[in-house]
Tab-separated table of C-alpha atoms in Angstrom:
chain	number	residue	atom	x	y	z
A	1	MET	CA	127.498	108.009	90.676
A	2	PHE	CA	124.686	105.482	91.053
A	3	GLY	CA	126.300	103.535	93.873
A	4	GLU	CA	127.175	99.891	93.900
A	5	LEU	CA	124.333	97.436	93.631
A	6	PRO	CA	124.602	94.196	95.621
A	7	ILE	CA	125.870	91.529	93.236
A	8	PRO	CA	125.162	87.907	94.151
A	9	ALA	CA	127.920	85.398	93.478
A	10	ILE	CA	127.309	83.094	90.509
A	11	PRO	CA	129.694	80.141	90.148
A	12	GLY	CA	132.080	80.603	87.226
A	13	ILE	CA	131.361	84.338	86.751
A	14	PRO	CA	133.688	86.827	88.470
A	15	ARG	CA	131.901	89.509	90.471
A	16	THR	CA	133.679	92.340	88.660
A	17	SER	CA	132.222	91.256	85.308
A	18	ARG	CA	128.639	91.641	86.539
A	19	ARG	CA	128.526	95.345	87.437
A	20	MET	CA	125.243	96.987	86.549
A	21	GLY	CA	124.725	100.582	85.606
A	22	PRO	CA	121.385	102.368	85.680
A	23	ALA	CA	118.543	100.298	84.235
A	24	ILE	CA	117.959	102.761	81.401
A	25	SER	CA	121.360	102.087	79.874
A	26	VAL	CA	121.172	98.318	79.490
A	27	LYS	CA	120.022	96.268	76.519
A	28	TYR	CA	116.440	95.234	75.825
A	29	PRO	CA	116.270	92.072	73.766
A	30	CYS	CA	112.733	91.010	72.972
A	31	ILE	CA	112.443	87.410	71.878
A	32	PRO	CA	109.336	86.176	70.064
A	33	SER	CA	111.900	84.049	68.203
A	34	PRO	CA	115.621	83.632	68.823
A	35	VAL	CA	116.384	86.021	65.951
A	36	ASP	CA	114.422	89.088	67.117
A	37	ILE	CA	116.708	90.741	69.640
A	38	SER	CA	118.185	94.090	70.647
A	39	PHE	CA	115.486	96.689	70.335
A	40	GLN	CA	116.594	100.273	70.841
A	41	LYS	CA	113.519	101.191	72.873
A	42	ILE	CA	110.606	99.299	74.426
A	43	SER	CA	107.621	101.009	76.032
A	44	GLY	CA	104.110	100.114	77.119
A	45	LEU	CA	104.836	97.622	79.892
A	46	SER	CA	101.949	98.707	82.084
A	47	ARG	CA	98.838	97.509	83.893
A	48	THR	CA	96.021	99.511	85.411
A	49	LEU	CA	93.288	98.217	87.694
A	50	LYS	CA	90.060	100.018	86.891
A	51	THR	CA	87.887	100.725	89.899
A	52	THR	CA	84.307	101.764	90.506
A	53	SER	CA	83.761	104.393	93.170
A	54	ILE	CA	80.682	103.990	95.393
A	55	ASN	CA	79.366	106.710	97.687
A	56	GLU	CA	77.413	105.514	100.680
A	57	GLY	CA	74.146	107.392	101.111
A	58	GLY	CA	74.491	110.372	103.446
A	59	GLU	CA	78.223	109.747	104.039
A	60	ASN	CA	80.330	112.480	102.455
A	61	MET	CA	83.641	111.684	104.162
A	62	ARG	CA	84.660	108.528	102.307
A	63	ASN	CA	84.152	106.482	99.169
A	64	TYR	CA	84.405	102.776	98.605
A	65	HIS	CA	86.365	101.495	95.615
A	66	LEU	CA	85.525	98.181	93.968
A	67	ALA	CA	88.048	96.413	91.769
A	68	GLY	CA	87.167	96.039	88.099
A	69	LYS	CA	89.054	94.990	84.976
A	70	ILE	CA	92.804	95.103	84.524
A	71	GLU	CA	93.841	97.026	81.424
A	72	HIS	CA	97.214	96.629	79.727
A	73	GLY	CA	99.144	99.162	77.684
A	74	SER	CA	100.288	98.857	74.094
A	75	LEU	CA	103.721	97.290	73.751
A	76	VAL	CA	105.861	99.446	71.438
A	77	LEU	CA	109.148	98.065	70.076
A	78	GLU	CA	111.579	100.379	68.266
A	79	ARG	CA	114.810	99.556	66.443
A	80	GLY	CA	116.751	100.451	63.339
A	81	VAL	CA	115.644	98.929	60.041
A	82	MET	CA	117.296	95.575	59.445
A	83	THR	CA	116.830	92.459	57.331
A	84	PRO	CA	113.440	90.764	57.772
A	85	THR	CA	113.066	88.721	60.957
A	86	PRO	CA	110.285	86.332	62.017
A	87	LEU	CA	108.634	89.178	63.958
A	88	THR	CA	108.609	91.603	61.015
A	89	LEU	CA	107.362	88.804	58.728
A	90	GLN	CA	104.530	88.168	61.221
A	91	PHE	CA	103.589	91.853	61.041
A	92	GLU	CA	103.729	91.715	57.234
A	93	ARG	CA	101.371	88.703	57.115
A	94	GLN	CA	99.016	90.372	59.585
A	95	PHE	CA	98.730	93.543	57.509
A	96	CYS	CA	98.363	91.686	54.200
A	97	GLY	CA	94.990	90.374	55.330
A	98	GLU	CA	95.808	86.952	56.744
A	99	TYR	CA	93.958	85.742	59.806
A	100	PRO	CA	94.992	87.470	63.013
A	101	SER	CA	97.645	85.550	64.895
A	102	TYR	CA	98.706	86.162	68.460
A	103	LEU	CA	102.293	86.092	69.707
A	104	ASN	CA	103.916	85.326	73.024
A	105	VAL	CA	106.842	87.668	73.686
A	106	ILE	CA	109.630	87.590	76.272
A	107	ILE	CA	111.424	90.830	77.087
A	108	MET	CA	114.635	90.563	79.088
A	109	LEU	CA	116.472	93.389	80.822
A	110	LEU	CA	120.181	92.508	80.669
A	111	ASP	CA	123.138	93.901	82.568
A	112	ASN	CA	126.462	94.774	80.912
A	113	SER	CA	127.498	91.088	80.891
A	114	ASN	CA	124.240	90.023	79.163
A	115	VAL	CA	122.947	88.351	82.330
A	116	PRO	CA	119.154	88.737	82.764
A	117	VAL	CA	118.227	91.121	85.578
A	118	THR	CA	114.486	90.674	85.104
A	119	SER	CA	112.094	89.559	82.371
A	120	TRP	CA	108.529	90.131	81.286
A	121	PHE	CA	106.353	87.502	79.609
A	122	ILE	CA	103.751	89.061	77.292
A	123	ASN	CA	100.848	86.755	76.479
A	124	ASN	CA	98.594	86.858	73.401
A	125	ALA	CA	100.071	89.939	71.752
A	126	LEU	CA	98.323	91.055	68.566
A	127	PRO	CA	100.237	93.177	65.993
A	128	VAL	CA	98.267	96.413	65.526
A	129	SER	CA	100.665	98.987	64.047
A	130	TRP	CA	103.884	99.161	62.017
A	131	GLN	CA	105.522	102.505	61.295
A	132	SER	CA	108.811	103.431	59.689
A	133	GLY	CA	110.588	106.728	60.116
A	134	ASP	CA	110.820	109.378	57.410
A	135	LEU	CA	113.030	108.754	54.398
A	136	ASP	CA	114.905	112.050	54.253
A	137	ALA	CA	117.972	112.395	52.001
A	138	ASN	CA	118.971	115.617	53.805
A	139	SER	CA	119.133	113.912	57.184
A	140	ASN	CA	121.851	111.638	58.501
A	141	ALA	CA	119.470	109.850	60.903
A	142	ILE	CA	118.994	106.097	61.213
A	143	LEU	CA	115.699	104.791	59.842
A	144	ILE	CA	113.681	103.445	62.801
A	145	ASN	CA	110.891	100.847	62.659
A	146	ARG	CA	108.178	101.120	65.302
A	147	LEU	CA	106.161	97.955	65.971
A	148	GLU	CA	103.110	98.059	68.240
A	149	LEU	CA	101.322	95.122	69.842
A	150	ARG	CA	98.253	94.968	72.103
A	151	TYR	CA	98.465	92.212	74.673
A	152	GLN	CA	96.192	90.286	76.983
A	153	ASN	CA	98.444	89.614	79.957
A	154	MET	CA	101.877	90.484	81.324
A	155	ARG	CA	103.869	88.624	83.978
A	156	MET	CA	107.104	89.822	85.494
A	157	MET	CA	109.706	87.088	86.014
A	158	PRO	CA	112.816	87.493	88.190
A	159	GLY	CA	116.323	87.312	86.777
A	160	ILE	CA	119.097	84.964	87.828
A	161	LYS	CA	119.428	84.457	91.562
A	162	ALA	CA	122.544	83.433	93.457
């Protein structure tokens, strides 16, 4: 359905065990510590270069664009409620009035064999929001925690190469 992706040979790992489906169906572990893994959904991996448009006097056919600041999105991590982890304890300390503390976060996109396809390094992330889903006795839904961080920089790192 999605076609075969080229799979480089890695010594000791058979090629058939490294098949990759579409990127949206693989796991997203996010590791500020080795315990905080397997988020159900991650969003906000974005950068935007702000520009300033300049019109030259008397010239109506074109504009010049000057580069400005780079703005980053808000990193949103969602997963089912679980026992406290170092990340959730960091959020708890932040919202109990302790001094702000910044986190470095690594997000890895894994294939079906848990081999990293690509990774993102998030630098100086500040916890800004923590939301839990509704507690509804009439619903059979899983209670989801939503953690939001604002970050200073994002770098994309390649996965394993052959």
